[in-house]
PDB file of C-alpha atoms and ligand atoms in Angstrom:
ATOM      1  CA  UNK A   1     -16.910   3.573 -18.240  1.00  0.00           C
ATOM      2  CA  UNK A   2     -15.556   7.015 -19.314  1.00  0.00           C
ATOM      3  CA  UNK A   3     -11.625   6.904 -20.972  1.00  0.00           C
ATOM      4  CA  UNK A   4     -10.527   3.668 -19.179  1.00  0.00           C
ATOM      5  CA  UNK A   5      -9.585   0.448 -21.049  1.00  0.00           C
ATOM      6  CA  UNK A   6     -13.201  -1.783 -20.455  1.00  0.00           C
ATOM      7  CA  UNK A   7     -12.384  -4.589 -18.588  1.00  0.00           C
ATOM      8  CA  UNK A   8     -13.536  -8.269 -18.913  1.00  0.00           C
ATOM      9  CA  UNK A   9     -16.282  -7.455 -16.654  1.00  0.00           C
ATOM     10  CA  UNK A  10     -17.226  -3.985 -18.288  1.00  0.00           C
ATOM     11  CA  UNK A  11     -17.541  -6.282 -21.052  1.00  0.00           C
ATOM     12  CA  UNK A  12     -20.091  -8.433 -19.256  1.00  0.00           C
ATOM     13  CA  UNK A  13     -21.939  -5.455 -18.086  1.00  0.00           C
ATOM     14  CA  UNK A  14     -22.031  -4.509 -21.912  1.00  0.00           C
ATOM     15  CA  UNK A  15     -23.026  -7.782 -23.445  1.00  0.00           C
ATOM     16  CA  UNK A  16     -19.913  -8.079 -25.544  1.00  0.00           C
ATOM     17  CA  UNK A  17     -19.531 -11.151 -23.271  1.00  0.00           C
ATOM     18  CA  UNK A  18     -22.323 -13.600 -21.913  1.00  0.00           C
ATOM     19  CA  UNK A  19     -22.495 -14.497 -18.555  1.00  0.00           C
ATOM     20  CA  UNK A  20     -25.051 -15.621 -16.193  1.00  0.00           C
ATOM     21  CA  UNK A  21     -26.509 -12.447 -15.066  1.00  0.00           C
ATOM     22  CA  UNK A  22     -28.238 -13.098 -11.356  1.00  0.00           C
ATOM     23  CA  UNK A  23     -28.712  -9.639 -10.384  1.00  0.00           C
ATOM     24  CA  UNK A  24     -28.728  -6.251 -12.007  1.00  0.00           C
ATOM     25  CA  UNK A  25     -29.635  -2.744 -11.024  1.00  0.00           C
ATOM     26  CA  UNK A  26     -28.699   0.710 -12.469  1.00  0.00           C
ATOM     27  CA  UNK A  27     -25.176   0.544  -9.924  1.00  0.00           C
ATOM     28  CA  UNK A  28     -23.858  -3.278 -10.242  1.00  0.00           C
ATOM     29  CA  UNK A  29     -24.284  -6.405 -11.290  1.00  0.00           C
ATOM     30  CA  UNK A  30     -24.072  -9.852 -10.615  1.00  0.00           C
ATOM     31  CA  UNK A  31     -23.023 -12.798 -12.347  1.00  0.00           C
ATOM     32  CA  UNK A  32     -22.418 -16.680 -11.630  1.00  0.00           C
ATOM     33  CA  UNK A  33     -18.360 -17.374 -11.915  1.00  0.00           C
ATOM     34  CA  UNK A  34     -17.284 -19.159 -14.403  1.00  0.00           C
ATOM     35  CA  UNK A  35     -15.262 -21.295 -12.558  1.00  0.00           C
ATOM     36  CA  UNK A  36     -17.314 -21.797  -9.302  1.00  0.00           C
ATOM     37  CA  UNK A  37     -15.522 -22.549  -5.878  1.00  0.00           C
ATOM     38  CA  UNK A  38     -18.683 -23.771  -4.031  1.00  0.00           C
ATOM     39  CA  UNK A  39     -21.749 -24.217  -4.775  1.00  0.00           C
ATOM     40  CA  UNK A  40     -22.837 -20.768  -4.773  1.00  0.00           C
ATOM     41  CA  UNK A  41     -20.133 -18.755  -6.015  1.00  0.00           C
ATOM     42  CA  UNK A  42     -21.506 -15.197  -7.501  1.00  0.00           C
ATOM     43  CA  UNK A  43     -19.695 -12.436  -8.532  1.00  0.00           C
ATOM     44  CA  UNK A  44     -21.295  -8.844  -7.170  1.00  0.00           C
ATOM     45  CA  UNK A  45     -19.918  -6.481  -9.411  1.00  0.00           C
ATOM     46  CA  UNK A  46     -19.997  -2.318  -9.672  1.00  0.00           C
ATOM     47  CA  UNK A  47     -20.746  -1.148 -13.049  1.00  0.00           C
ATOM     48  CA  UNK A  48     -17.893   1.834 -12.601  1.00  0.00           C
ATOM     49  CA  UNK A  49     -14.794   0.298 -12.773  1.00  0.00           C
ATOM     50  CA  UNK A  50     -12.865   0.653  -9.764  1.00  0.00           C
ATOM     51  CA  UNK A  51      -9.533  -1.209 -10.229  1.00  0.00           C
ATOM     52  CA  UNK A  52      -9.003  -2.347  -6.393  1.00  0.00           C
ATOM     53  CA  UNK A  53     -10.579  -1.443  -2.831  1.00  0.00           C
ATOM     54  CA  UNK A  54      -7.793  -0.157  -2.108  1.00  0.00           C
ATOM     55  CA  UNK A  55      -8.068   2.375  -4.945  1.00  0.00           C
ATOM     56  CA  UNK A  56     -11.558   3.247  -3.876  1.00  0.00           C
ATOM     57  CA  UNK A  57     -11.611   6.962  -2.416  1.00  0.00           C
ATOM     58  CA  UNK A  58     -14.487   8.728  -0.704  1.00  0.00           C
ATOM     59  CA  UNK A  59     -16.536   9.318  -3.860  1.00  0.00           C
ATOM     60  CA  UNK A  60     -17.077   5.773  -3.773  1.00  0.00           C
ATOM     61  CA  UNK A  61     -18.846   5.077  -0.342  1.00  0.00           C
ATOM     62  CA  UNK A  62     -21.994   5.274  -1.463  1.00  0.00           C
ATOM     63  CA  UNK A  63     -21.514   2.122  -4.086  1.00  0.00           C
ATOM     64  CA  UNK A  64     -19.654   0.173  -1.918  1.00  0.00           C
ATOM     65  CA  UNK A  65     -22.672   0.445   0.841  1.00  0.00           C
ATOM     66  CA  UNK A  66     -24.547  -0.473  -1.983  1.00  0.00           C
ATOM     67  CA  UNK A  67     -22.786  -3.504  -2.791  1.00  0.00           C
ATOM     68  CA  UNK A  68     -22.930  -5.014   0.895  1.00  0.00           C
ATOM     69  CA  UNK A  69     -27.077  -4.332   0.853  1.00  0.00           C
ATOM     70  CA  UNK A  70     -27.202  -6.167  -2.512  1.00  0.00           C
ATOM     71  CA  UNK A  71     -25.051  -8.990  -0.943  1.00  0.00           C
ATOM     72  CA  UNK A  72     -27.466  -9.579   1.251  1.00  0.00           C
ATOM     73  CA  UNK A  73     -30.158  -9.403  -0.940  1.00  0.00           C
ATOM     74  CA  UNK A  74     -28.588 -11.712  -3.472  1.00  0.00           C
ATOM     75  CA  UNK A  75     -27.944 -14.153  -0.333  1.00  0.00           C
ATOM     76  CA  UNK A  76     -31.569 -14.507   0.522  1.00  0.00           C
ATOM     77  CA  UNK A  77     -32.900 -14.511  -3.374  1.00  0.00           C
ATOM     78  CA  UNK A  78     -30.134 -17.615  -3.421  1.00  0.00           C
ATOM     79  CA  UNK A  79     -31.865 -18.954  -0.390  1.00  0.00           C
ATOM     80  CA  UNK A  80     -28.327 -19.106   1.682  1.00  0.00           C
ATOM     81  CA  UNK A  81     -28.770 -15.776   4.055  1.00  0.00           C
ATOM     82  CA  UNK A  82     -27.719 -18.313   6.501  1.00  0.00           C
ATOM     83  CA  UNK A  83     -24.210 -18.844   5.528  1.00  0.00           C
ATOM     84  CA  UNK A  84     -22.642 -17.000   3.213  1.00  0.00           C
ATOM     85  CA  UNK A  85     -18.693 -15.607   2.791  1.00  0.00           C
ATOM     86  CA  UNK A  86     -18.035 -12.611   0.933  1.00  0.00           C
ATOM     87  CA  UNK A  87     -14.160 -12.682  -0.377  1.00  0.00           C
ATOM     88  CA  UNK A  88     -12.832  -9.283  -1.756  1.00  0.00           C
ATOM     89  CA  UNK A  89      -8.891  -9.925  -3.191  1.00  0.00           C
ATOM     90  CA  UNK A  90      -7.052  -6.660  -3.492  1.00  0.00           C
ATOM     91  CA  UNK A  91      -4.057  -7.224  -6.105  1.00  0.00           C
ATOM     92  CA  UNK A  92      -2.383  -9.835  -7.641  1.00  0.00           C
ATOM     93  CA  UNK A  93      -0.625 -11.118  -4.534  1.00  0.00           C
ATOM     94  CA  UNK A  94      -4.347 -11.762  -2.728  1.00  0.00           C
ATOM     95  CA  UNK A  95      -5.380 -13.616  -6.219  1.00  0.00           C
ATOM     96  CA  UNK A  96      -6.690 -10.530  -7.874  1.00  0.00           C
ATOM     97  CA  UNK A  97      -6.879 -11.075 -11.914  1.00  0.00           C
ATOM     98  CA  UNK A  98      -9.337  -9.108 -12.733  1.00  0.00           C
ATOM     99  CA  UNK A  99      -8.819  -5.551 -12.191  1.00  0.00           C
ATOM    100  CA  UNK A 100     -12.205  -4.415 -11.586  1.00  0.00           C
ATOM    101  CA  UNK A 101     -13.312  -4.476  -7.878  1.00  0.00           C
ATOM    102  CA  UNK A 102     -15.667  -7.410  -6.960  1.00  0.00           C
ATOM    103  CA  UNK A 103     -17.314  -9.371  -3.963  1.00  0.00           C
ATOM    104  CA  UNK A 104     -17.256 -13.171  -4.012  1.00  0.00           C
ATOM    105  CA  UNK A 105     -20.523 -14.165  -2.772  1.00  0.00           C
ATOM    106  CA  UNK A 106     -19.470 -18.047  -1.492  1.00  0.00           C
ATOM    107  CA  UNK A 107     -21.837 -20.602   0.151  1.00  0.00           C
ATOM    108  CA  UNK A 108     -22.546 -24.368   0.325  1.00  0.00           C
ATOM    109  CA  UNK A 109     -26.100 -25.229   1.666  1.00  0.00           C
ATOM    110  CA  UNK A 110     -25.844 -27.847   3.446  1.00  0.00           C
ATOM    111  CA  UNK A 111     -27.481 -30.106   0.568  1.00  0.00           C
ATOM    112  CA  UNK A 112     -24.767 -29.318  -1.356  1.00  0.00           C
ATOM    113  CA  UNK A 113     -20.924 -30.313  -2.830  1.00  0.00           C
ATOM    114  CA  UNK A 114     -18.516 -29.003  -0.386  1.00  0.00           C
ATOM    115  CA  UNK A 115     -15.697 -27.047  -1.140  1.00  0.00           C
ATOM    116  CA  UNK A 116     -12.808 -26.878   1.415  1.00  0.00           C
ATOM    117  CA  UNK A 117     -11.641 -23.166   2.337  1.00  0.00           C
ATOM    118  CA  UNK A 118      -7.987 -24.337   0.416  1.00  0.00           C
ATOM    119  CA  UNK A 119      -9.807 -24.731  -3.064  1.00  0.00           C
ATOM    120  CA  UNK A 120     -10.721 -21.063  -2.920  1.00  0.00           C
ATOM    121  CA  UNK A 121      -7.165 -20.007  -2.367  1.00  0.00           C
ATOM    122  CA  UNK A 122      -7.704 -18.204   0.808  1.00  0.00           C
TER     123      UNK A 122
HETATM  124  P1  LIG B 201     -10.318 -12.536  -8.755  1.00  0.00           P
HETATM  125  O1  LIG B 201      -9.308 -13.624  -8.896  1.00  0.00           O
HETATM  126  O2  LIG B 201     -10.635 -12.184  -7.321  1.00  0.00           O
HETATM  127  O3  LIG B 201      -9.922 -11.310  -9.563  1.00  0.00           O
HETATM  128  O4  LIG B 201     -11.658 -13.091  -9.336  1.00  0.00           O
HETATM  129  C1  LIG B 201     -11.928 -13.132 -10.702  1.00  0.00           C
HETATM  130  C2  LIG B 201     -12.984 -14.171 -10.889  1.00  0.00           C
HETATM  131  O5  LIG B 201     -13.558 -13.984 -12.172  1.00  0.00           O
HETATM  132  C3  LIG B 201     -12.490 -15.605 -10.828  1.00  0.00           C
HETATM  133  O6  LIG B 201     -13.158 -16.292  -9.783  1.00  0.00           O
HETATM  134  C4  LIG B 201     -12.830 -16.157 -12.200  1.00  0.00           C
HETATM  135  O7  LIG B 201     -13.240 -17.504 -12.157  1.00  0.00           O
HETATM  136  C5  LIG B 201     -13.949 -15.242 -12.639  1.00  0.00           C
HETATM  137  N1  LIG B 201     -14.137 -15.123 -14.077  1.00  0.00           N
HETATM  138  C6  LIG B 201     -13.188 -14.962 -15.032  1.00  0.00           C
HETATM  139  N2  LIG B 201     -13.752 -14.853 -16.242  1.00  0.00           N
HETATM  140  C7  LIG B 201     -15.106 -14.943 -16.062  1.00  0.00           C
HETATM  141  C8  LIG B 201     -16.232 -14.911 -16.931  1.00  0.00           C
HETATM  142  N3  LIG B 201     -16.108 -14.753 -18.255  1.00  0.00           N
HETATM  143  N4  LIG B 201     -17.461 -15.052 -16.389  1.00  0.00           N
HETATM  144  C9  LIG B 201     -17.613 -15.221 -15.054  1.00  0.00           C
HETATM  145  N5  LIG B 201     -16.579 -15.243 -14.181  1.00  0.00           N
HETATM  146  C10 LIG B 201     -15.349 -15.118 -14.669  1.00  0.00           C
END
């Protein structure tokens, strides 16, 4: 959050937008998507804006181990530790449209809606 542009979800992180915040610690955040593709669909989110994976460098390690601990975490506080996906897209041809790195946290209990694999686009 230095000279870059904010994006929509350093705009979250900020409060300029609301969002359903599941998770937050000084490093990332997590929200519920807006547009859910199962019945848990979260977004795990680091508070520096990285734009892609792929543009993460070795400065970054320690946040993205971070982000895989707090996935797990997230999965039990969600109660689905079980069974749980965790979808990064890197650029627009994967379905990236938001330019700030994040980890879809995806399950359906077995209590809930299903979602086939095809409504998730991957
Ligand atoms: P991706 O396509 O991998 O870049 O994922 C971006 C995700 O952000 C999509 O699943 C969107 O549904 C979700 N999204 C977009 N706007 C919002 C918002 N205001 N609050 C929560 N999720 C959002």
């Amino acid at each position: 959050m230095t000279d870059q542009v904010d994006t929509l979800f350093t705009r979250i992180i900020k409060r300029e937008i609301p969002a359903e915040i599941v998770y937050e610690d000084d490093l990332c955040i997590a929200i519920n998507d807006i547009a859910p593709q199962a019945a848990v669909h979260v977004l795990l989110i680091p508070k520096q804006q990285i734009p892609r994976l792929a543009d993460a460098t070795e400065s970054e390690r320690a946040i993205l181990g971070h982000l895989m601990l707090v996935a797990g975490d997230i999965s039990r506080q969600l109660g689905v530790d079980e069974a749980f996906r965790l979808v990064v897209n890197n650029g627009a041809d994967a379905g990236q449209t938001v330019f700030h790195l994040h980890l879809h946290i995806l399950a359906n209990p077995k209590d809930s809606k299903q979602f086939s694999e095809s409504d998730i686009g991957i």
